[in-house]
């Protein structure tokens, strides 16, 4: 079968830009389409291509001139969902292909894709589900009972058998098809430094239940670690790439496994720089683990601090504390590990809240602060909690850089204060 996997373009829209001419806070997603490379890896015997419209925005027509797909697969985060739904009917008609959608939005809000032009929605980790679907289509077998795959039926509720996600779904014997985007490799760089960057997964899902987070939908809240041999193999496949981003939502969720992986990296003689996500409480509980990783090449960590107060953290069900956040920052500074800090700005922020956040980032010397606006993504607990207050339901704006809830400040002033956060505070990225 000819299979074309499509990574949507950067199609999110920006209220601050459209209404107030503020261009500095538009969200741009970069990096290789690892989810599609991973899906492609488990489709042996098929002719698979990936078109990455983030790297090459006009690449779709060219891809379709050279390749006639029997099946087209899209991945999409929430702000890309409208684009996928708008493209599907045209592509289905033009190519006479089966249209499949998966990814984060499909996993959390599958009903959204129960729409004309889309044949199937793949929920959660799709590596094995898509393979089973392709085999069923090819052999004209029943496609309605594959766990984690929903056959669309617009106008009627979507139905599917849930998948009990386990290590089997990782299908570890087959690596990502990094080769399918080899032509785009020079575009996958660390934005701040222009250094080539490769993506590797070492863990999937997260056992925590933060109300704003959409990760749980990928594995039904299970946390699955890839085997050490798998991670080492994938890192080694990216032999020419000096910086590896471990794209897991929570890389150190099983500390003993993370320690064994670190030692295996050293043992394999791998000399690379690593970036990974870690929770603050993990840093506090396991500083020696972070020290070992520092020696193995970990130079920066992404930490979701989210809020400055215990009350704010509790409201997001973060299972964290403001004191632990501060302690983690101190440990990481001591270890010489750069901090990329995620902070969530509530639409209820007034000037004093913005000032407090800017002061915290400066005082704590957060190397690279990343600010997002609190966004109730469909399918999350936060969405269920705040649904009645949402004033903007257009998913194009669900980029995490727009307020889809009413702002307490005048809206223009809110975005000016939000943009100013990026001008203030400490900014330092080293590798
Ligand atoms: S925000 Fe982080 S810790 Fe919370 S559920 Fe998501 S991945 Fe897990």
PDB file of C-alpha atoms and ligand atoms in Angstrom, residues 206 208-210 212-213 215 249 279 306 318, ligand 1:
ATOM      1  CA  UNK A 206       2.409  10.252  32.499  1.00  0.00           C
ATOM      2  CA  UNK A 208       0.016  12.461  36.956  1.00  0.00           C
ATOM      3  CA  UNK A 209      -3.274  14.109  36.264  1.00  0.00           C
ATOM      4  CA  UNK A 210      -2.699  17.846  35.802  1.00  0.00           C
ATOM      5  CA  UNK A 212      -4.703  21.301  31.799  1.00  0.00           C
ATOM      6  CA  UNK A 213      -2.572  18.519  30.313  1.00  0.00           C
ATOM      7  CA  UNK A 215      -0.827  13.768  27.647  1.00  0.00           C
ATOM      8  CA  UNK A 249       6.362  14.335  28.702  1.00  0.00           C
ATOM      9  CA  UNK A 279       9.215  17.273  37.246  1.00  0.00           C
ATOM     10  CA  UNK A 306       3.222  26.398  35.926  1.00  0.00           C
ATOM     11  CA  UNK A 318      -0.283  19.583  39.636  1.00  0.00           C
TER      12      UNK A 318
HETATM   13  S1  LIG B   1       1.818  18.430  32.971  1.00  0.00           S
HETATM   14 FE1  LIG B   1       3.567  17.038  33.116  1.00  0.00          FE
HETATM   15  S2  LIG B   1       3.340  16.047  35.119  1.00  0.00           S
HETATM   16 FE2  LIG B   1       1.334  16.929  34.602  1.00  0.00          FE
HETATM   17  S3  LIG B   1       0.202  15.266  33.620  1.00  0.00           S
HETATM   18 FE3  LIG B   1       1.198  16.482  31.996  1.00  0.00          FE
HETATM   19  S4  LIG B   1       3.133  15.448  31.593  1.00  0.00           S
HETATM   20 FE4  LIG B   1       2.383  14.712  33.579  1.00  0.00          FE
END
